[in-house]
Amino acid sequence: MNQLANFHTDISDRFAAVRSVEESFAVLAEVVRPYGYTRFHYTQAYLKKDGQILDTATFSGMGAEYRKSVQAEAHKMEDPFVTHCRSSGRPKLWSELPLDYYSPDMTEKHRYKIRHISDHGLRAGVTVRLRRVPYGDGIFSAGMSLVQDPTDSGEEHDRAFLAQQSTIRSICEHLMTSLSFGELSRHHYKLSDREYDVLSLLAEGLQVQQIADHLTLADRTAAHHLSAMRSKLGARSNAQAVAIAIKMQVL
């Protein structure tokens, strides 16, 4: 009992000492490695009233090659794990994907993503839903995928996970406690300090010229930062940018 208590105290202290999103996930990577996990992918999302996703923010430790391949073909894919976590709190084992592939609930985009995962040999892993809470007029949701090496057995992983599930979940909860969801969203959108400044002033109701005056910028420069900010948020207007930023906790 004392050993377990000491374990949780040590993990809690390590996460409590972090000062950034990057540090939080660096600690996570170290803590889950003894359980065979060498990769991870975190997603947080805002769900509208109808259950549709407004937007997602992610932090990936899946490796540069895998991330690059996903980014290149993202328009062809829909994440089956995000879809699962929208409707279920049950841990999703990656070994289930071959059966899911033939489910009528899967779209062609889901199947493309499943083939992509299979092509990379990833079959030993799990996705857990960590948050699903009311936020604004929608729902804030978050989940984590922990994945082992391509050479690892899905069956062996599943047996080990079922035996260690409470510990793995506890580690993920410590991560969630350490995270600033707003900082993670800002990191995801890659907003510069100046782009964040103009977004904040825009949310306060200032117009372009007022923003320029407040920041001692030329009107054209302020407009440039606003345009760059909208592009990064995927917004078509200033109002939409503010709405996305609020719901994704950037503001």
PDB file of C-alpha atoms in Angstrom:
ATOM      1  CA  MET A   1       0.000   0.000   0.000  1.00  0.00           C
ATOM      2  CA  ASN A   2       2.824   2.383   0.906  1.00  0.00           C
ATOM      3  CA  GLN A   3       4.575   1.548  -2.372  1.00  0.00           C
ATOM      4  CA  LEU A   4       1.445   2.439  -4.359  1.00  0.00           C
ATOM      5  CA  ALA A   5       0.969   5.657  -2.380  1.00  0.00           C
ATOM      6  CA  ASN A   6       4.598   6.605  -2.979  1.00  0.00           C
ATOM      7  CA  PHE A   7       4.174   5.912  -6.698  1.00  0.00           C
ATOM      8  CA  HIS A   8       1.203   8.268  -6.966  1.00  0.00           C
ATOM      9  CA  THR A   9       2.942  10.916  -4.866  1.00  0.00           C
ATOM     10  CA  ASP A  10       6.019  10.756  -7.096  1.00  0.00           C
ATOM     11  CA  ILE A  11       3.941  10.994 -10.282  1.00  0.00           C
ATOM     12  CA  SER A  12       1.887  13.856  -8.851  1.00  0.00           C
ATOM     13  CA  ASP A  13       5.024  15.766  -7.838  1.00  0.00           C
ATOM     14  CA  ARG A  14       6.590  15.318 -11.274  1.00  0.00           C
ATOM     15  CA  PHE A  15       3.547  16.663 -13.088  1.00  0.00           C
ATOM     16  CA  ALA A  16       3.107  19.472 -10.544  1.00  0.00           C
ATOM     17  CA  ALA A  17       6.616  20.721 -11.355  1.00  0.00           C
ATOM     18  CA  VAL A  18       5.984  21.253 -15.079  1.00  0.00           C
ATOM     19  CA  ARG A  19       5.754  24.763 -16.492  1.00  0.00           C
ATOM     20  CA  SER A  20       4.567  24.172 -20.054  1.00  0.00           C
ATOM     21  CA  VAL A  21       2.545  21.875 -22.289  1.00  0.00           C
ATOM     22  CA  GLU A  22       5.757  20.423 -23.713  1.00  0.00           C
ATOM     23  CA  GLU A  23       7.041  19.582 -20.226  1.00  0.00           C
ATOM     24  CA  SER A  24       3.742  17.893 -19.300  1.00  0.00           C
ATOM     25  CA  PHE A  25       3.975  15.531 -22.256  1.00  0.00           C
ATOM     26  CA  ALA A  26       7.698  14.944 -21.706  1.00  0.00           C
ATOM     27  CA  VAL A  27       6.856  13.691 -18.205  1.00  0.00           C
ATOM     28  CA  LEU A  28       4.032  11.557 -19.615  1.00  0.00           C
ATOM     29  CA  ALA A  29       6.389   9.934 -22.131  1.00  0.00           C
ATOM     30  CA  GLU A  30       8.834   9.021 -19.350  1.00  0.00           C
ATOM     31  CA  VAL A  31       6.176   7.706 -16.975  1.00  0.00           C
ATOM     32  CA  VAL A  32       4.383   5.427 -19.471  1.00  0.00           C
ATOM     33  CA  ARG A  33       7.535   3.993 -21.046  1.00  0.00           C
ATOM     34  CA  PRO A  34       7.924   1.258 -18.377  1.00  0.00           C
ATOM     35  CA  TYR A  35       4.487   0.014 -19.471  1.00  0.00           C
ATOM     36  CA  GLY A  36       5.728  -0.428 -23.038  1.00  0.00           C
ATOM     37  CA  TYR A  37       4.239   2.758 -24.483  1.00  0.00           C
ATOM     38  CA  THR A  38       6.632   4.572 -26.803  1.00  0.00           C
ATOM     39  CA  ARG A  39       4.095   6.777 -28.607  1.00  0.00           C
ATOM     40  CA  PHE A  40       1.116   8.892 -27.638  1.00  0.00           C
ATOM     41  CA  HIS A  41      -1.475  11.201 -29.152  1.00  0.00           C
ATOM     42  CA  TYR A  42      -3.669  13.611 -27.177  1.00  0.00           C
ATOM     43  CA  THR A  43      -6.812  15.250 -28.587  1.00  0.00           C
ATOM     44  CA  GLN A  44      -9.163  17.797 -27.069  1.00  0.00           C
ATOM     45  CA  ALA A  45     -12.302  18.893 -28.875  1.00  0.00           C
ATOM     46  CA  TYR A  46     -15.325  21.129 -28.610  1.00  0.00           C
ATOM     47  CA  LEU A  47     -18.574  19.388 -29.509  1.00  0.00           C
ATOM     48  CA  LYS A  48     -21.583  21.410 -30.595  1.00  0.00           C
ATOM     49  CA  LYS A  49     -25.102  20.738 -29.304  1.00  0.00           C
ATOM     50  CA  ASP A  50     -25.764  18.285 -32.119  1.00  0.00           C
ATOM     51  CA  GLY A  51     -22.641  16.309 -31.209  1.00  0.00           C
ATOM     52  CA  GLN A  52     -20.661  17.473 -34.236  1.00  0.00           C
ATOM     53  CA  ILE A  53     -17.078  18.583 -33.711  1.00  0.00           C
ATOM     54  CA  LEU A  54     -16.432  22.320 -33.984  1.00  0.00           C
ATOM     55  CA  ASP A  55     -12.662  21.878 -33.852  1.00  0.00           C
ATOM     56  CA  THR A  56      -9.901  19.842 -32.247  1.00  0.00           C
ATOM     57  CA  ALA A  57      -6.503  20.630 -30.754  1.00  0.00           C
ATOM     58  CA  THR A  58      -3.845  17.934 -30.522  1.00  0.00           C
ATOM     59  CA  PHE A  59      -0.396  17.160 -29.174  1.00  0.00           C
ATOM     60  CA  SER A  60       1.321  14.206 -30.791  1.00  0.00           C
ATOM     61  CA  GLY A  61       4.200  12.017 -29.757  1.00  0.00           C
ATOM     62  CA  MET A  62       3.690   9.536 -32.590  1.00  0.00           C
ATOM     63  CA  GLY A  63       6.996  10.315 -34.274  1.00  0.00           C
ATOM     64  CA  ALA A  64       7.853  12.768 -37.044  1.00  0.00           C
ATOM     65  CA  GLU A  65       7.389  10.319 -39.941  1.00  0.00           C
ATOM     66  CA  TYR A  66       3.936   9.209 -38.791  1.00  0.00           C
ATOM     67  CA  ARG A  67       2.776  12.773 -38.083  1.00  0.00           C
ATOM     68  CA  LYS A  68       3.972  13.925 -41.499  1.00  0.00           C
ATOM     69  CA  SER A  69       2.117  11.116 -43.265  1.00  0.00           C
ATOM     70  CA  VAL A  70      -1.104  11.900 -41.365  1.00  0.00           C
ATOM     71  CA  GLN A  71      -0.861  15.614 -42.137  1.00  0.00           C
ATOM     72  CA  ALA A  72      -0.319  14.896 -45.834  1.00  0.00           C
ATOM     73  CA  GLU A  73      -3.497  12.822 -46.089  1.00  0.00           C
ATOM     74  CA  ALA A  74      -5.631  14.337 -43.326  1.00  0.00           C
ATOM     75  CA  HIS A  75      -8.338  15.334 -45.823  1.00  0.00           C
ATOM     76  CA  LYS A  76      -8.874  11.647 -46.629  1.00  0.00           C
ATOM     77  CA  MET A  77      -9.207  10.528 -43.002  1.00  0.00           C
ATOM     78  CA  GLU A  78     -11.601  10.552 -40.082  1.00  0.00           C
ATOM     79  CA  ASP A  79     -10.288   9.397 -36.709  1.00  0.00           C
ATOM     80  CA  PRO A  80     -12.149   6.288 -35.445  1.00  0.00           C
ATOM     81  CA  PHE A  81     -10.876   6.929 -31.911  1.00  0.00           C
ATOM     82  CA  VAL A  82     -12.364  10.425 -31.770  1.00  0.00           C
ATOM     83  CA  THR A  83     -15.632   8.997 -33.077  1.00  0.00           C
ATOM     84  CA  HIS A  84     -15.562   6.292 -30.399  1.00  0.00           C
ATOM     85  CA  CYS A  85     -14.866   8.744 -27.562  1.00  0.00           C
ATOM     86  CA  ARG A  86     -17.757  10.971 -28.649  1.00  0.00           C
ATOM     87  CA  SER A  87     -20.220   8.247 -27.698  1.00  0.00           C
ATOM     88  CA  SER A  88     -18.452   5.889 -25.294  1.00  0.00           C
ATOM     89  CA  GLY A  89     -16.265   6.034 -22.204  1.00  0.00           C
ATOM     90  CA  ARG A  90     -15.018   2.481 -22.742  1.00  0.00           C
ATOM     91  CA  PRO A  91     -11.270   2.211 -23.437  1.00  0.00           C
ATOM     92  CA  LYS A  92     -10.749   1.513 -27.141  1.00  0.00           C
ATOM     93  CA  LEU A  93      -8.142  -1.163 -27.843  1.00  0.00           C
ATOM     94  CA  TRP A  94      -6.251  -0.692 -31.105  1.00  0.00           C
ATOM     95  CA  SER A  95      -6.413  -4.443 -31.711  1.00  0.00           C
ATOM     96  CA  GLU A  96     -10.156  -3.988 -32.355  1.00  0.00           C
ATOM     97  CA  LEU A  97      -9.586  -1.939 -35.513  1.00  0.00           C
ATOM     98  CA  PRO A  98      -9.527  -4.870 -37.988  1.00  0.00           C
ATOM     99  CA  LEU A  99     -13.067  -5.789 -36.911  1.00  0.00           C
ATOM    100  CA  ASP A 100     -14.190  -2.160 -36.806  1.00  0.00           C
ATOM    101  CA  TYR A 101     -13.097  -1.799 -40.422  1.00  0.00           C
ATOM    102  CA  TYR A 102     -16.148  -3.772 -41.565  1.00  0.00           C
ATOM    103  CA  SER A 103     -18.616  -2.051 -39.247  1.00  0.00           C
ATOM    104  CA  PRO A 104     -21.438  -0.149 -40.996  1.00  0.00           C
ATOM    105  CA  ASP A 105     -20.751   2.676 -38.537  1.00  0.00           C
ATOM    106  CA  MET A 106     -17.397   3.315 -40.222  1.00  0.00           C
ATOM    107  CA  THR A 107     -17.200   5.758 -43.128  1.00  0.00           C
ATOM    108  CA  GLU A 108     -14.708   5.438 -45.975  1.00  0.00           C
ATOM    109  CA  LYS A 109     -12.624   8.102 -44.254  1.00  0.00           C
ATOM    110  CA  HIS A 110     -12.577   5.993 -41.085  1.00  0.00           C
ATOM    111  CA  ARG A 111     -11.470   2.980 -43.110  1.00  0.00           C
ATOM    112  CA  TYR A 112      -8.714   4.994 -44.777  1.00  0.00           C
ATOM    113  CA  LYS A 113      -7.378   5.971 -41.342  1.00  0.00           C
ATOM    114  CA  ILE A 114      -7.575   2.358 -40.147  1.00  0.00           C
ATOM    115  CA  ARG A 115      -5.590   1.216 -43.213  1.00  0.00           C
ATOM    116  CA  HIS A 116      -3.056   3.955 -42.543  1.00  0.00           C
ATOM    117  CA  ILE A 117      -2.590   2.761 -38.956  1.00  0.00           C
ATOM    118  CA  SER A 118      -2.269  -0.840 -40.150  1.00  0.00           C
ATOM    119  CA  ASP A 119       0.296   0.143 -42.796  1.00  0.00           C
ATOM    120  CA  HIS A 120       2.459   1.520 -39.975  1.00  0.00           C
ATOM    121  CA  GLY A 121       2.132  -1.759 -38.077  1.00  0.00           C
ATOM    122  CA  LEU A 122       0.461  -0.195 -35.054  1.00  0.00           C
ATOM    123  CA  ARG A 123      -1.816  -2.692 -33.336  1.00  0.00           C
ATOM    124  CA  ALA A 124      -0.748  -2.574 -29.669  1.00  0.00           C
ATOM    125  CA  GLY A 125      -2.337   0.423 -27.997  1.00  0.00           C
ATOM    126  CA  VAL A 126      -5.350   1.929 -26.292  1.00  0.00           C
ATOM    127  CA  THR A 127      -7.372   5.142 -26.452  1.00  0.00           C
ATOM    128  CA  VAL A 128      -9.059   6.400 -23.283  1.00  0.00           C
ATOM    129  CA  ARG A 129     -11.562   9.201 -22.882  1.00  0.00           C
ATOM    130  CA  LEU A 130     -10.384  11.551 -20.148  1.00  0.00           C
ATOM    131  CA  ARG A 131     -12.950  14.344 -20.179  1.00  0.00           C
ATOM    132  CA  ARG A 132     -16.500  14.932 -21.377  1.00  0.00           C
ATOM    133  CA  VAL A 133     -17.997  17.916 -19.560  1.00  0.00           C
ATOM    134  CA  PRO A 134     -20.440  20.732 -20.413  1.00  0.00           C
ATOM    135  CA  TYR A 135     -18.654  23.854 -21.618  1.00  0.00           C
ATOM    136  CA  GLY A 136     -20.507  26.916 -22.866  1.00  0.00           C
ATOM    137  CA  ASP A 137     -23.383  25.714 -25.014  1.00  0.00           C
ATOM    138  CA  GLY A 138     -21.556  22.523 -25.982  1.00  0.00           C
ATOM    139  CA  ILE A 139     -19.217  19.883 -24.577  1.00  0.00           C
ATOM    140  CA  PHE A 140     -15.475  19.832 -23.919  1.00  0.00           C
ATOM    141  CA  SER A 141     -14.016  16.399 -24.641  1.00  0.00           C
ATOM    142  CA  ALA A 142     -10.486  15.037 -24.344  1.00  0.00           C
ATOM    143  CA  GLY A 143      -8.814  11.691 -24.919  1.00  0.00           C
ATOM    144  CA  MET A 144      -5.407  10.046 -25.032  1.00  0.00           C
ATOM    145  CA  SER A 145      -3.972   7.283 -27.193  1.00  0.00           C
ATOM    146  CA  LEU A 146      -1.012   5.330 -25.820  1.00  0.00           C
ATOM    147  CA  VAL A 147       0.730   3.101 -28.354  1.00  0.00           C
ATOM    148  CA  GLN A 148       3.498   0.514 -28.293  1.00  0.00           C
ATOM    149  CA  ASP A 149       6.073  -0.335 -30.958  1.00  0.00           C
ATOM    150  CA  PRO A 150       4.975  -1.938 -34.262  1.00  0.00           C
ATOM    151  CA  THR A 151       6.777  -5.129 -33.245  1.00  0.00           C
ATOM    152  CA  ASP A 152       4.633  -5.525 -30.106  1.00  0.00           C
ATOM    153  CA  SER A 153       1.686  -7.900 -29.911  1.00  0.00           C
ATOM    154  CA  GLY A 154      -1.807  -6.497 -29.680  1.00  0.00           C
ATOM    155  CA  GLU A 155      -2.994  -9.477 -27.629  1.00  0.00           C
ATOM    156  CA  GLU A 156      -0.155  -9.151 -25.115  1.00  0.00           C
ATOM    157  CA  HIS A 157      -0.777  -5.421 -24.823  1.00  0.00           C
ATOM    158  CA  ASP A 158      -4.484  -5.950 -24.182  1.00  0.00           C
ATOM    159  CA  ARG A 159      -3.842  -8.442 -21.366  1.00  0.00           C
ATOM    160  CA  ALA A 160      -1.320  -6.098 -19.748  1.00  0.00           C
ATOM    161  CA  PHE A 161      -3.587  -3.064 -20.098  1.00  0.00           C
ATOM    162  CA  LEU A 162      -6.551  -4.811 -18.501  1.00  0.00           C
ATOM    163  CA  ALA A 163      -4.334  -5.723 -15.545  1.00  0.00           C
ATOM    164  CA  GLN A 164      -2.855  -2.211 -15.240  1.00  0.00           C
ATOM    165  CA  GLN A 165      -5.820  -0.139 -16.367  1.00  0.00           C
ATOM    166  CA  SER A 166      -6.300   1.769 -13.113  1.00  0.00           C
ATOM    167  CA  THR A 167      -2.636   2.790 -13.008  1.00  0.00           C
ATOM    168  CA  ILE A 168      -2.621   3.941 -16.645  1.00  0.00           C
ATOM    169  CA  ARG A 169      -5.782   5.961 -16.105  1.00  0.00           C
ATOM    170  CA  SER A 170      -4.301   7.509 -12.971  1.00  0.00           C
ATOM    171  CA  ILE A 171      -1.204   8.609 -14.899  1.00  0.00           C
ATOM    172  CA  CYS A 172      -3.427  10.213 -17.541  1.00  0.00           C
ATOM    173  CA  GLU A 173      -5.423  12.005 -14.836  1.00  0.00           C
ATOM    174  CA  HIS A 174      -2.216  13.463 -13.406  1.00  0.00           C
ATOM    175  CA  LEU A 175      -1.416  14.722 -16.915  1.00  0.00           C
ATOM    176  CA  MET A 176      -4.833  16.347 -17.220  1.00  0.00           C
ATOM    177  CA  THR A 177      -4.373  18.105 -13.885  1.00  0.00           C
ATOM    178  CA  SER A 178      -1.089  19.582 -15.102  1.00  0.00           C
ATOM    179  CA  LEU A 179      -2.394  20.764 -18.475  1.00  0.00           C
ATOM    180  CA  SER A 180      -3.589  24.221 -19.385  1.00  0.00           C
ATOM    181  CA  PHE A 181      -6.180  23.435 -22.056  1.00  0.00           C
ATOM    182  CA  GLY A 182      -5.976  26.991 -23.340  1.00  0.00           C
ATOM    183  CA  GLU A 183      -2.196  26.852 -23.647  1.00  0.00           C
ATOM    184  CA  LEU A 184      -2.477  23.554 -25.490  1.00  0.00           C
ATOM    185  CA  SER A 185      -4.971  25.025 -27.966  1.00  0.00           C
ATOM    186  CA  ARG A 186      -2.742  28.037 -28.503  1.00  0.00           C
ATOM    187  CA  HIS A 187       0.220  25.688 -29.051  1.00  0.00           C
ATOM    188  CA  HIS A 188      -1.861  23.677 -31.550  1.00  0.00           C
ATOM    189  CA  TYR A 189      -2.878  26.744 -33.557  1.00  0.00           C
ATOM    190  CA  LYS A 190       0.697  28.098 -33.407  1.00  0.00           C
ATOM    191  CA  LEU A 191      -0.459  31.627 -32.630  1.00  0.00           C
ATOM    192  CA  SER A 192       2.354  34.137 -32.240  1.00  0.00           C
ATOM    193  CA  ASP A 193       2.308  36.539 -29.291  1.00  0.00           C
ATOM    194  CA  ARG A 194       1.159  39.362 -31.572  1.00  0.00           C
ATOM    195  CA  GLU A 195      -1.580  37.233 -33.136  1.00  0.00           C
ATOM    196  CA  TYR A 196      -2.795  36.344 -29.656  1.00  0.00           C
ATOM    197  CA  ASP A 197      -2.752  40.041 -28.716  1.00  0.00           C
ATOM    198  CA  VAL A 198      -4.927  41.077 -31.664  1.00  0.00           C
ATOM    199  CA  LEU A 199      -7.290  38.166 -31.002  1.00  0.00           C
ATOM    200  CA  SER A 200      -7.683  39.196 -27.360  1.00  0.00           C
ATOM    201  CA  LEU A 201      -8.379  42.821 -28.277  1.00  0.00           C
ATOM    202  CA  LEU A 202     -10.801  41.710 -30.964  1.00  0.00           C
ATOM    203  CA  ALA A 203     -12.674  39.704 -28.322  1.00  0.00           C
ATOM    204  CA  GLU A 204     -12.899  42.871 -26.208  1.00  0.00           C
ATOM    205  CA  GLY A 205     -14.771  44.541 -29.059  1.00  0.00           C
ATOM    206  CA  LEU A 206     -12.027  46.694 -30.567  1.00  0.00           C
ATOM    207  CA  GLN A 207     -12.004  47.405 -34.302  1.00  0.00           C
ATOM    208  CA  VAL A 208      -8.935  47.116 -36.526  1.00  0.00           C
ATOM    209  CA  GLN A 209      -7.896  50.762 -36.184  1.00  0.00           C
ATOM    210  CA  GLN A 210      -8.399  50.664 -32.416  1.00  0.00           C
ATOM    211  CA  ILE A 211      -6.307  47.493 -32.194  1.00  0.00           C
ATOM    212  CA  ALA A 212      -3.575  49.162 -34.232  1.00  0.00           C
ATOM    213  CA  ASP A 213      -3.608  52.215 -31.956  1.00  0.00           C
ATOM    214  CA  HIS A 214      -3.596  50.104 -28.796  1.00  0.00           C
ATOM    215  CA  LEU A 215      -0.579  48.084 -29.968  1.00  0.00           C
ATOM    216  CA  THR A 216       1.129  51.050 -31.651  1.00  0.00           C
ATOM    217  CA  LEU A 217       0.973  49.384 -35.055  1.00  0.00           C
ATOM    218  CA  ALA A 218       0.185  50.597 -38.536  1.00  0.00           C
ATOM    219  CA  ASP A 219      -3.366  49.731 -39.591  1.00  0.00           C
ATOM    220  CA  ARG A 220      -1.997  47.534 -42.360  1.00  0.00           C
ATOM    221  CA  THR A 221       0.203  45.634 -39.891  1.00  0.00           C
ATOM    222  CA  ALA A 222      -2.701  45.048 -37.511  1.00  0.00           C
ATOM    223  CA  ALA A 223      -4.823  43.813 -40.419  1.00  0.00           C
ATOM    224  CA  HIS A 224      -2.005  41.447 -41.430  1.00  0.00           C
ATOM    225  CA  HIS A 225      -1.852  39.935 -37.928  1.00  0.00           C
ATOM    226  CA  LEU A 226      -5.634  39.567 -37.875  1.00  0.00           C
ATOM    227  CA  SER A 227      -5.571  37.792 -41.233  1.00  0.00           C
ATOM    228  CA  ALA A 228      -2.819  35.417 -40.084  1.00  0.00           C
ATOM    229  CA  MET A 229      -4.712  34.695 -36.866  1.00  0.00           C
ATOM    230  CA  ARG A 230      -7.938  33.905 -38.736  1.00  0.00           C
ATOM    231  CA  SER A 231      -6.084  31.588 -41.095  1.00  0.00           C
ATOM    232  CA  LYS A 232      -4.527  29.624 -38.230  1.00  0.00           C
ATOM    233  CA  LEU A 233      -7.891  29.256 -36.490  1.00  0.00           C
ATOM    234  CA  GLY A 234      -9.579  28.247 -39.738  1.00  0.00           C
ATOM    235  CA  ALA A 235     -12.026  31.143 -39.399  1.00  0.00           C
ATOM    236  CA  ARG A 236     -13.667  33.046 -42.240  1.00  0.00           C
ATOM    237  CA  SER A 237     -14.399  36.146 -40.166  1.00  0.00           C
ATOM    238  CA  ASN A 238     -13.223  37.950 -37.050  1.00  0.00           C
ATOM    239  CA  ALA A 239     -16.426  36.975 -35.230  1.00  0.00           C
ATOM    240  CA  GLN A 240     -15.937  33.311 -36.081  1.00  0.00           C
ATOM    241  CA  ALA A 241     -12.311  33.492 -34.931  1.00  0.00           C
ATOM    242  CA  VAL A 242     -13.372  34.838 -31.536  1.00  0.00           C
ATOM    243  CA  ALA A 243     -16.082  32.166 -31.214  1.00  0.00           C
ATOM    244  CA  ILE A 244     -13.613  29.363 -31.999  1.00  0.00           C
ATOM    245  CA  ALA A 245     -11.012  30.818 -29.635  1.00  0.00           C
ATOM    246  CA  ILE A 246     -13.484  31.005 -26.754  1.00  0.00           C
ATOM    247  CA  LYS A 247     -14.842  27.489 -27.264  1.00  0.00           C
ATOM    248  CA  MET A 248     -11.356  26.009 -27.674  1.00  0.00           C
ATOM    249  CA  GLN A 249     -10.258  27.904 -24.520  1.00  0.00           C
ATOM    250  CA  VAL A 250      -7.612  29.970 -26.301  1.00  0.00           C
ATOM    251  CA  LEU A 251      -9.278  32.956 -24.610  1.00  0.00           C
TER     252      LEU A 251
END
